[in-house]
Amino acid sequence: RCLDRVQRLAARHGVTDLVDVEASVIRGAKVLKSSASPSFETQQYDLVLAIRFLEREFFPALGAMVRPGSGFLLFVSFVAREDGVPYEHPKDPRKVLERGELARVFGPEGGMGFETVEDRLEILPDGRVLSAFLARRV
């Protein structure tokens, strides 16, 4: 649904020739299935979007896919609650970020060459916490 929205938005603004939308199934550091070219993870993009995707082993590849100097990474995923109460979904605690984890990984101390543009938390109506992290690769 998200990819369909991106395509409709690009069409509405007359920029479909500038937007490539690709989907992949990734587990760990491996691409299992992809609508993209076989070497998509070795190419660089202006925007890499990861929504509710948390495969920490793939973080280095994700960062490398962002074009230096002009590219952005937008990452939205669940963050552990401060009170420690586990979520019903996602059930696996390894699929939940620690607070500030993305800034540590992709920020200056992580060594991937990103500067944080926005790093905020949003609480969903059901109490789950989402991290909305936007960074530019310098």
Short mmCIF file of N, CA, C and O in Angstrom, two decimals:
data_model
loop_
_atom_site.label_atom_id
_atom_site.label_comp_id
_atom_site.label_asym_id
_atom_site.label_seq_id
_atom_site.Cartn_x
_atom_site.Cartn_y
_atom_site.Cartn_z
N ARG A 1 0.81 -1.20 0.00
CA ARG A 1 0.00 0.00 0.00
C ARG A 1 0.85 1.25 0.00
O ARG A 1 0.53 2.23 -0.67
N CYS A 2 1.93 1.24 0.76
CA CYS A 2 2.79 2.41 0.83
C CYS A 2 3.41 2.71 -0.54
O CYS A 2 3.46 3.85 -0.96
N LEU A 3 3.86 1.66 -1.23
CA LEU A 3 4.48 1.87 -2.53
C LEU A 3 3.47 2.38 -3.55
O LEU A 3 3.80 3.22 -4.38
N ASP A 4 2.23 1.89 -3.46
CA ASP A 4 1.17 2.40 -4.34
C ASP A 4 0.94 3.88 -4.08
O ASP A 4 0.75 4.66 -5.02
N ARG A 5 0.96 4.29 -2.83
CA ARG A 5 0.77 5.70 -2.49
C ARG A 5 1.89 6.56 -3.07
O ARG A 5 1.66 7.66 -3.57
N VAL A 6 3.13 6.06 -2.99
CA VAL A 6 4.26 6.81 -3.54
C VAL A 6 4.09 6.98 -5.04
O VAL A 6 4.30 8.08 -5.58
N GLN A 7 3.68 5.92 -5.73
CA GLN A 7 3.48 6.01 -7.18
C GLN A 7 2.36 6.99 -7.53
O GLN A 7 2.50 7.78 -8.46
N ARG A 8 1.27 6.96 -6.78
CA ARG A 8 0.15 7.90 -7.04
C ARG A 8 0.59 9.34 -6.77
O ARG A 8 0.24 10.24 -7.51
N LEU A 9 1.34 9.54 -5.70
CA LEU A 9 1.83 10.88 -5.38
C LEU A 9 2.75 11.40 -6.48
O LEU A 9 2.65 12.56 -6.89
N ALA A 10 3.64 10.55 -6.97
CA ALA A 10 4.55 10.95 -8.06
C ALA A 10 3.74 11.29 -9.31
O ALA A 10 4.04 12.28 -9.99
N ALA A 11 2.72 10.50 -9.61
CA ALA A 11 1.88 10.77 -10.79
C ALA A 11 1.14 12.09 -10.63
O ALA A 11 1.06 12.88 -11.58
N ARG A 12 0.61 12.34 -9.46
CA ARG A 12 -0.13 13.57 -9.20
C ARG A 12 0.74 14.80 -9.42
O ARG A 12 0.27 15.84 -9.85
N HIS A 13 2.04 14.67 -9.13
CA HIS A 13 2.95 15.80 -9.26
C HIS A 13 3.76 15.76 -10.56
O HIS A 13 4.66 16.58 -10.75
N GLY A 14 3.44 14.81 -11.43
CA GLY A 14 4.09 14.74 -12.74
C GLY A 14 5.56 14.37 -12.72
O GLY A 14 6.32 14.81 -13.59
N VAL A 15 5.97 13.56 -11.75
CA VAL A 15 7.38 13.20 -11.64
C VAL A 15 7.60 11.69 -11.69
O VAL A 15 8.61 11.20 -11.18
N THR A 16 6.70 10.97 -12.31
CA THR A 16 6.84 9.51 -12.34
C THR A 16 8.14 9.07 -13.01
O THR A 16 8.69 8.03 -12.66
N ASP A 17 8.65 9.87 -13.95
CA ASP A 17 9.91 9.52 -14.60
C ASP A 17 11.11 9.68 -13.67
O ASP A 17 12.20 9.18 -13.95
N LEU A 18 10.93 10.36 -12.54
CA LEU A 18 12.01 10.57 -11.59
C LEU A 18 11.95 9.63 -10.39
O LEU A 18 12.85 9.64 -9.55
N VAL A 19 10.88 8.84 -10.31
CA VAL A 19 10.66 8.00 -9.14
C VAL A 19 10.64 6.52 -9.53
O VAL A 19 9.85 6.12 -10.38
N ASP A 20 11.52 5.76 -8.92
CA ASP A 20 11.50 4.30 -9.07
C ASP A 20 11.07 3.72 -7.73
O ASP A 20 11.65 4.06 -6.70
N VAL A 21 10.07 2.87 -7.76
CA VAL A 21 9.56 2.25 -6.54
C VAL A 21 9.89 0.76 -6.62
O VAL A 21 9.54 0.09 -7.58
N GLU A 22 10.57 0.28 -5.59
CA GLU A 22 10.99 -1.11 -5.56
C GLU A 22 10.68 -1.70 -4.19
O GLU A 22 10.76 -1.00 -3.19
N ALA A 23 10.34 -2.95 -4.16
CA ALA A 23 10.04 -3.64 -2.90
C ALA A 23 10.92 -4.88 -2.79
O ALA A 23 11.17 -5.56 -3.78
N SER A 24 11.35 -5.16 -1.57
CA SER A 24 12.18 -6.33 -1.32
C SER A 24 11.80 -6.97 0.00
O SER A 24 11.37 -6.29 0.92
N VAL A 25 12.01 -8.26 0.07
CA VAL A 25 11.85 -9.00 1.33
C VAL A 25 13.26 -9.31 1.81
O VAL A 25 14.05 -9.93 1.11
N ILE A 26 13.56 -8.84 3.02
CA ILE A 26 14.91 -8.97 3.55
C ILE A 26 14.85 -9.64 4.92
O ILE A 26 14.03 -9.28 5.75
N ARG A 27 15.69 -10.62 5.12
CA ARG A 27 15.83 -11.27 6.42
C ARG A 27 17.30 -11.27 6.78
O ARG A 27 18.14 -11.75 6.00
N GLY A 28 17.62 -10.73 7.93
CA GLY A 28 19.02 -10.61 8.32
C GLY A 28 19.71 -9.70 7.33
O GLY A 28 19.26 -8.61 7.05
N ALA A 29 20.81 -10.14 6.76
CA ALA A 29 21.53 -9.35 5.77
C ALA A 29 21.29 -9.87 4.36
O ALA A 29 22.00 -9.52 3.44
N LYS A 30 20.27 -10.71 4.18
CA LYS A 30 20.02 -11.33 2.88
C LYS A 30 18.72 -10.84 2.26
O LYS A 30 17.70 -10.72 2.93
N VAL A 31 18.77 -10.58 0.96
CA VAL A 31 17.58 -10.23 0.19
C VAL A 31 16.96 -11.53 -0.29
O VAL A 31 17.58 -12.30 -1.02
N LEU A 32 15.73 -11.82 0.14
CA LEU A 32 15.06 -13.07 -0.23
C LEU A 32 14.27 -12.94 -1.52
O LEU A 32 14.19 -13.87 -2.30
N LYS A 33 13.64 -11.78 -1.71
CA LYS A 33 12.81 -11.57 -2.89
C LYS A 33 12.80 -10.08 -3.17
O LYS A 33 12.74 -9.27 -2.26
N SER A 34 12.86 -9.73 -4.47
CA SER A 34 12.91 -8.31 -4.79
C SER A 34 12.27 -8.04 -6.14
O SER A 34 12.41 -8.83 -7.08
N SER A 35 11.56 -6.89 -6.21
CA SER A 35 11.02 -6.44 -7.49
C SER A 35 12.06 -5.60 -8.21
O SER A 35 11.88 -5.22 -9.36
N ALA A 36 13.16 -5.32 -7.53
CA ALA A 36 14.21 -4.46 -8.07
C ALA A 36 15.21 -5.28 -8.87
O ALA A 36 15.15 -6.50 -8.93
N SER A 37 16.15 -4.56 -9.47
CA SER A 37 17.21 -5.25 -10.19
C SER A 37 18.00 -6.11 -9.20
O SER A 37 18.03 -5.82 -8.01
N PRO A 38 18.62 -7.18 -9.69
CA PRO A 38 19.34 -8.09 -8.78
C PRO A 38 20.40 -7.40 -7.94
O PRO A 38 20.72 -7.84 -6.86
N SER A 39 20.94 -6.28 -8.40
CA SER A 39 22.00 -5.62 -7.65
C SER A 39 21.51 -4.34 -6.98
O SER A 39 22.31 -3.46 -6.70
N PHE A 40 20.22 -4.25 -6.67
CA PHE A 40 19.69 -3.00 -6.13
C PHE A 40 20.40 -2.57 -4.85
O PHE A 40 20.60 -1.39 -4.61
N GLU A 41 20.82 -3.51 -4.02
CA GLU A 41 21.44 -3.12 -2.75
C GLU A 41 22.86 -2.61 -2.92
O GLU A 41 23.45 -2.11 -1.97
N THR A 42 23.42 -2.70 -4.12
CA THR A 42 24.75 -2.12 -4.35
C THR A 42 24.65 -0.78 -5.09
O THR A 42 25.66 -0.15 -5.35
N GLN A 43 23.43 -0.35 -5.41
CA GLN A 43 23.23 0.95 -6.06
C GLN A 43 22.96 2.01 -5.00
O GLN A 43 22.73 1.70 -3.85
N GLN A 44 22.98 3.28 -5.43
CA GLN A 44 22.71 4.37 -4.49
C GLN A 44 21.49 5.14 -4.92
O GLN A 44 21.23 5.32 -6.11
N TYR A 45 20.73 5.61 -3.92
CA TYR A 45 19.44 6.25 -4.16
C TYR A 45 19.36 7.57 -3.41
O TYR A 45 20.06 7.79 -2.43
N ASP A 46 18.47 8.45 -3.89
CA ASP A 46 18.25 9.74 -3.23
C ASP A 46 17.44 9.58 -1.95
O ASP A 46 17.57 10.39 -1.04
N LEU A 47 16.60 8.57 -1.91
CA LEU A 47 15.78 8.31 -0.72
C LEU A 47 15.67 6.82 -0.50
O LEU A 47 15.28 6.08 -1.41
N VAL A 48 16.02 6.39 0.69
CA VAL A 48 15.80 5.00 1.10
C VAL A 48 14.81 5.06 2.25
O VAL A 48 15.03 5.76 3.24
N LEU A 49 13.72 4.36 2.09
CA LEU A 49 12.62 4.39 3.05
C LEU A 49 12.46 3.01 3.67
O LEU A 49 12.32 2.02 2.96
N ALA A 50 12.51 2.95 4.99
CA ALA A 50 12.32 1.70 5.71
C ALA A 50 11.21 1.92 6.74
O ALA A 50 11.39 2.64 7.71
N ILE A 51 10.07 1.31 6.48
CA ILE A 51 8.93 1.48 7.37
C ILE A 51 8.63 0.16 8.06
O ILE A 51 8.38 -0.85 7.40
N ARG A 52 8.69 0.20 9.40
CA ARG A 52 8.45 -0.98 10.23
C ARG A 52 9.29 -2.16 9.75
O ARG A 52 8.84 -3.29 9.66
N PHE A 53 10.53 -1.85 9.45
CA PHE A 53 11.53 -2.83 8.98
C PHE A 53 12.68 -2.78 9.96
O PHE A 53 13.28 -1.73 10.16
N LEU A 54 12.95 -3.88 10.60
CA LEU A 54 14.05 -3.88 11.55
C LEU A 54 14.87 -5.16 11.42
O LEU A 54 14.59 -6.16 12.06
N GLU A 55 15.84 -5.09 10.55
CA GLU A 55 16.83 -6.15 10.39
C GLU A 55 18.18 -5.48 10.60
O GLU A 55 18.76 -4.91 9.69
N ARG A 56 18.65 -5.49 11.83
CA ARG A 56 19.87 -4.76 12.18
C ARG A 56 21.07 -5.19 11.33
O ARG A 56 21.95 -4.38 11.04
N GLU A 57 21.10 -6.45 10.93
CA GLU A 57 22.22 -6.94 10.13
C GLU A 57 22.28 -6.22 8.78
O GLU A 57 23.32 -6.19 8.13
N PHE A 58 21.17 -5.65 8.34
CA PHE A 58 21.09 -4.98 7.04
C PHE A 58 21.38 -3.48 7.15
O PHE A 58 21.46 -2.79 6.14
N PHE A 59 21.55 -2.95 8.36
CA PHE A 59 21.80 -1.51 8.53
C PHE A 59 22.96 -1.00 7.67
O PHE A 59 22.84 0.03 7.02
N PRO A 60 24.14 -1.68 7.67
CA PRO A 60 25.24 -1.18 6.84
C PRO A 60 24.88 -1.10 5.36
O PRO A 60 25.20 -0.12 4.69
N ALA A 61 24.19 -2.11 4.84
CA ALA A 61 23.79 -2.09 3.43
C ALA A 61 22.77 -0.98 3.18
O ALA A 61 22.83 -0.29 2.16
N LEU A 62 21.85 -0.79 4.11
CA LEU A 62 20.86 0.28 3.99
C LEU A 62 21.54 1.64 3.93
O LEU A 62 21.23 2.47 3.07
N GLY A 63 22.49 1.87 4.81
CA GLY A 63 23.22 3.14 4.82
C GLY A 63 24.01 3.35 3.54
O GLY A 63 24.06 4.46 3.00
N ALA A 64 24.62 2.29 3.02
CA ALA A 64 25.42 2.39 1.80
C ALA A 64 24.56 2.67 0.58
O ALA A 64 25.06 3.21 -0.42
N MET A 65 23.26 2.34 0.63
CA MET A 65 22.38 2.59 -0.52
C MET A 65 22.00 4.06 -0.66
O MET A 65 21.48 4.47 -1.68
N VAL A 66 22.24 4.87 0.37
CA VAL A 66 21.88 6.28 0.33
C VAL A 66 23.01 7.07 -0.35
O VAL A 66 24.16 6.97 0.06
N ARG A 67 22.65 7.84 -1.37
CA ARG A 67 23.62 8.60 -2.14
C ARG A 67 24.31 9.66 -1.26
O ARG A 67 23.63 10.49 -0.65
N PRO A 68 25.66 9.66 -1.20
CA PRO A 68 26.37 10.65 -0.41
C PRO A 68 26.13 12.07 -0.94
O PRO A 68 26.06 12.29 -2.14
N GLY A 69 25.99 13.02 -0.03
CA GLY A 69 25.86 14.41 -0.39
C GLY A 69 24.45 14.89 -0.67
O GLY A 69 24.16 16.06 -0.53
N SER A 70 23.57 13.98 -1.06
CA SER A 70 22.21 14.42 -1.40
C SER A 70 21.12 13.45 -0.99
O SER A 70 19.94 13.75 -1.11
N GLY A 71 21.49 12.28 -0.51
CA GLY A 71 20.51 11.24 -0.22
C GLY A 71 20.02 11.26 1.22
O GLY A 71 20.71 11.73 2.13
N PHE A 72 18.82 10.73 1.39
CA PHE A 72 18.18 10.69 2.69
C PHE A 72 17.76 9.27 3.04
O PHE A 72 17.40 8.48 2.18
N LEU A 73 17.76 9.00 4.33
CA LEU A 73 17.23 7.76 4.88
C LEU A 73 16.07 8.14 5.78
O LEU A 73 16.22 8.96 6.69
N LEU A 74 14.90 7.58 5.50
CA LEU A 74 13.73 7.77 6.36
C LEU A 74 13.39 6.41 6.94
O LEU A 74 13.13 5.46 6.21
N PHE A 75 13.42 6.32 8.26
CA PHE A 75 13.26 5.05 8.96
C PHE A 75 12.16 5.22 10.00
O PHE A 75 12.22 6.11 10.84
N VAL A 76 11.14 4.38 9.92
CA VAL A 76 10.05 4.40 10.89
C VAL A 76 9.89 2.98 11.44
O VAL A 76 9.65 2.04 10.68
N SER A 77 10.06 2.85 12.75
CA SER A 77 9.94 1.52 13.36
C SER A 77 9.56 1.66 14.83
O SER A 77 9.66 2.74 15.40
N PHE A 78 9.16 0.57 15.43
CA PHE A 78 8.73 0.58 16.83
C PHE A 78 9.93 0.72 17.77
O PHE A 78 11.00 0.21 17.51
N VAL A 79 9.69 1.43 18.87
CA VAL A 79 10.69 1.66 19.90
C VAL A 79 10.16 1.08 21.20
O VAL A 79 8.97 1.17 21.49
N ALA A 80 11.06 0.53 21.99
CA ALA A 80 10.66 -0.04 23.28
C ALA A 80 10.02 1.04 24.16
O ALA A 80 10.45 2.19 24.17
N ARG A 81 9.01 0.64 24.89
CA ARG A 81 8.35 1.57 25.82
C ARG A 81 9.26 1.81 27.02
O ARG A 81 10.01 0.93 27.43
N GLU A 82 9.18 3.00 27.58
CA GLU A 82 10.01 3.33 28.75
C GLU A 82 9.66 2.48 29.95
O GLU A 82 10.52 2.18 30.78
N ASP A 83 8.39 2.05 30.07
CA ASP A 83 7.98 1.26 31.23
C ASP A 83 8.33 -0.22 31.08
O ASP A 83 8.09 -1.01 31.98
N GLY A 84 8.93 -0.59 29.93
CA GLY A 84 9.38 -1.97 29.73
C GLY A 84 8.29 -2.96 29.39
O GLY A 84 8.57 -4.15 29.20
N VAL A 85 7.04 -2.53 29.30
CA VAL A 85 5.94 -3.43 28.96
C VAL A 85 6.12 -3.86 27.51
O VAL A 85 6.25 -3.02 26.61
N PRO A 86 6.15 -5.18 27.25
CA PRO A 86 6.34 -5.65 25.88
C PRO A 86 5.08 -5.41 25.02
O PRO A 86 3.98 -5.30 25.54
N TYR A 87 5.31 -5.33 23.73
CA TYR A 87 4.21 -5.15 22.79
C TYR A 87 3.58 -6.49 22.44
O TYR A 87 4.25 -7.51 22.43
N GLU A 88 2.29 -6.43 22.12
CA GLU A 88 1.65 -7.63 21.58
C GLU A 88 2.13 -7.84 20.14
O GLU A 88 2.28 -8.97 19.69
N HIS A 89 2.35 -6.72 19.44
CA HIS A 89 2.91 -6.79 18.08
C HIS A 89 3.82 -5.59 17.87
O HIS A 89 3.38 -4.47 18.08
N PRO A 90 5.06 -5.74 17.55
CA PRO A 90 5.75 -7.00 17.31
C PRO A 90 6.05 -7.74 18.61
O PRO A 90 6.41 -7.11 19.60
N LYS A 91 5.90 -9.04 18.57
CA LYS A 91 6.11 -9.87 19.76
C LYS A 91 7.60 -10.03 20.09
O LYS A 91 7.98 -10.08 21.24
N ASP A 92 8.41 -10.17 19.04
CA ASP A 92 9.84 -10.42 19.22
C ASP A 92 10.54 -9.13 19.66
O ASP A 92 10.58 -8.15 18.92
N PRO A 93 11.11 -9.09 20.87
CA PRO A 93 11.77 -7.87 21.34
C PRO A 93 12.96 -7.46 20.47
O PRO A 93 13.37 -6.30 20.48
N ARG A 94 13.51 -8.38 19.67
CA ARG A 94 14.61 -8.02 18.77
C ARG A 94 14.13 -7.17 17.60
O ARG A 94 14.93 -6.59 16.88
N LYS A 95 12.82 -7.09 17.41
CA LYS A 95 12.23 -6.29 16.32
C LYS A 95 11.79 -4.92 16.82
O LYS A 95 11.02 -4.23 16.16
N VAL A 96 12.29 -4.53 17.98
CA VAL A 96 11.94 -3.24 18.58
C VAL A 96 13.23 -2.47 18.84
O VAL A 96 14.19 -3.01 19.40
N LEU A 97 13.26 -1.22 18.41
CA LEU A 97 14.43 -0.37 18.60
C LEU A 97 14.60 0.05 20.05
O LEU A 97 13.63 0.15 20.79
N GLU A 98 15.83 0.34 20.43
CA GLU A 98 16.11 1.02 21.69
C GLU A 98 15.96 2.52 21.40
O GLU A 98 16.16 2.97 20.27
N ARG A 99 15.66 3.29 22.41
CA ARG A 99 15.57 4.74 22.22
C ARG A 99 16.93 5.29 21.80
O ARG A 99 17.95 4.95 22.39
N GLY A 100 16.92 6.10 20.75
CA GLY A 100 18.15 6.70 20.25
C GLY A 100 19.04 5.78 19.43
O GLY A 100 20.12 6.19 19.00
N GLU A 101 18.61 4.54 19.20
CA GLU A 101 19.45 3.58 18.49
C GLU A 101 19.79 4.02 17.07
O GLU A 101 20.94 3.90 16.63
N LEU A 102 18.82 4.54 16.33
CA LEU A 102 19.08 4.92 14.94
C LEU A 102 20.08 6.08 14.86
O LEU A 102 20.96 6.09 13.99
N ALA A 103 19.97 7.03 15.77
CA ALA A 103 20.92 8.14 15.79
C ALA A 103 22.33 7.63 16.11
O ALA A 103 23.31 8.12 15.56
N ARG A 104 22.43 6.65 17.00
CA ARG A 104 23.74 6.08 17.33
C ARG A 104 24.32 5.31 16.13
O ARG A 104 25.51 5.41 15.85
N VAL A 105 23.48 4.55 15.44
CA VAL A 105 23.95 3.72 14.34
C VAL A 105 24.29 4.56 13.11
O VAL A 105 25.35 4.40 12.51
N PHE A 106 23.38 5.46 12.73
CA PHE A 106 23.56 6.21 11.49
C PHE A 106 24.18 7.59 11.72
O PHE A 106 24.62 8.23 10.78
N GLY A 107 24.22 8.05 12.95
CA GLY A 107 24.79 9.36 13.26
C GLY A 107 26.30 9.34 13.27
O GLY A 107 26.93 8.33 12.94
N PRO A 108 26.92 10.45 13.67
CA PRO A 108 28.39 10.58 13.64
C PRO A 108 29.13 9.47 14.38
O PRO A 108 30.14 8.99 13.91
N GLU A 109 28.59 9.03 15.53
CA GLU A 109 29.31 8.00 16.28
C GLU A 109 29.24 6.63 15.61
O GLU A 109 30.07 5.77 15.87
N GLY A 110 28.26 6.43 14.71
CA GLY A 110 28.13 5.16 14.00
C GLY A 110 29.07 5.03 12.82
O GLY A 110 29.26 3.94 12.29
N GLY A 111 29.62 6.15 12.37
CA GLY A 111 30.61 6.12 11.30
C GLY A 111 30.06 5.89 9.90
O GLY A 111 30.81 5.61 8.99
N MET A 112 28.74 6.03 9.72
CA MET A 112 28.17 5.82 8.38
C MET A 112 28.03 7.12 7.59
O MET A 112 27.58 7.10 6.46
N GLY A 113 28.36 8.26 8.20
CA GLY A 113 28.35 9.51 7.46
C GLY A 113 27.00 10.17 7.29
O GLY A 113 26.74 10.78 6.27
N PHE A 114 26.14 10.06 8.29
CA PHE A 114 24.82 10.69 8.23
C PHE A 114 24.73 11.82 9.25
O PHE A 114 25.36 11.76 10.30
N GLU A 115 23.93 12.82 8.91
CA GLU A 115 23.57 13.84 9.89
C GLU A 115 22.07 13.72 10.12
O GLU A 115 21.29 13.55 9.18
N THR A 116 21.66 13.79 11.36
CA THR A 116 20.26 13.65 11.72
C THR A 116 19.51 14.93 11.37
O THR A 116 19.92 16.02 11.75
N VAL A 117 18.41 14.77 10.63
CA VAL A 117 17.54 15.89 10.28
C VAL A 117 16.38 15.95 11.27
O VAL A 117 16.02 17.01 11.77
N GLU A 118 15.82 14.78 11.57
CA GLU A 118 14.67 14.69 12.49
C GLU A 118 14.76 13.34 13.20
O GLU A 118 15.03 12.32 12.57
N ASP A 119 14.55 13.35 14.48
CA ASP A 119 14.55 12.11 15.27
C ASP A 119 13.49 12.30 16.35
O ASP A 119 13.73 12.94 17.37
N ARG A 120 12.31 11.78 16.10
CA ARG A 120 11.23 12.00 17.07
C ARG A 120 10.47 10.70 17.33
O ARG A 120 10.52 9.76 16.54
N LEU A 121 9.78 10.71 18.43
CA LEU A 121 8.95 9.58 18.82
C LEU A 121 7.49 9.98 18.73
O LEU A 121 7.14 11.11 19.04
N GLU A 122 6.67 9.04 18.30
CA GLU A 122 5.23 9.25 18.25
C GLU A 122 4.57 8.08 18.97
O GLU A 122 4.97 6.93 18.80
N ILE A 123 3.57 8.38 19.76
CA ILE A 123 2.85 7.33 20.48
C ILE A 123 1.54 7.07 19.74
O ILE A 123 0.73 7.98 19.53
N LEU A 124 1.35 5.81 19.35
CA LEU A 124 0.12 5.41 18.67
C LEU A 124 -1.02 5.30 19.68
O LEU A 124 -0.77 5.17 20.89
N PRO A 125 -2.27 5.34 19.21
CA PRO A 125 -3.41 5.25 20.14
C PRO A 125 -3.37 4.00 21.03
O PRO A 125 -3.86 4.03 22.15
N ASP A 126 -2.75 2.91 20.55
CA ASP A 126 -2.69 1.68 21.36
C ASP A 126 -1.52 1.67 22.33
O ASP A 126 -1.26 0.68 23.00
N GLY A 127 -0.75 2.79 22.39
CA GLY A 127 0.35 2.90 23.34
C GLY A 127 1.72 2.52 22.80
O GLY A 127 2.74 2.73 23.46
N ARG A 128 1.75 1.96 21.60
CA ARG A 128 3.05 1.62 21.02
C ARG A 128 3.76 2.90 20.59
O ARG A 128 3.13 3.87 20.20
N VAL A 129 5.09 2.86 20.67
CA VAL A 129 5.89 4.03 20.35
C VAL A 129 6.61 3.79 19.03
O VAL A 129 7.23 2.75 18.83
N LEU A 130 6.52 4.77 18.12
CA LEU A 130 7.21 4.71 16.84
C LEU A 130 8.32 5.74 16.81
O LEU A 130 8.16 6.86 17.29
N SER A 131 9.45 5.35 16.23
CA SER A 131 10.53 6.27 15.96
C SER A 131 10.38 6.73 14.53
O SER A 131 10.22 5.91 13.62
N ALA A 132 10.43 8.04 14.30
CA ALA A 132 10.47 8.61 12.96
C ALA A 132 11.84 9.28 12.84
O ALA A 132 12.09 10.29 13.48
N PHE A 133 12.72 8.67 12.04
CA PHE A 133 14.10 9.11 11.96
C PHE A 133 14.42 9.47 10.52
O PHE A 133 14.27 8.64 9.61
N LEU A 134 14.85 10.71 10.29
CA LEU A 134 15.24 11.18 8.96
C LEU A 134 16.68 11.66 9.06
O LEU A 134 17.01 12.49 9.92
N ALA A 135 17.54 11.15 8.17
CA ALA A 135 18.93 11.56 8.18
C ALA A 135 19.41 11.76 6.75
O ALA A 135 18.94 11.11 5.82
N ARG A 136 20.36 12.68 6.59
CA ARG A 136 20.96 12.95 5.28
C ARG A 136 22.39 12.44 5.30
O ARG A 136 23.14 12.66 6.26
N ARG A 137 22.76 11.76 4.21
CA ARG A 137 24.12 11.27 4.13
C ARG A 137 25.01 12.40 3.61
O ARG A 137 24.74 12.96 2.55
N VAL A 138 26.04 12.72 4.35
CA VAL A 138 26.92 13.83 3.98
C VAL A 138 28.09 13.36 3.15
O VAL A 138 28.33 12.19 3.01
#
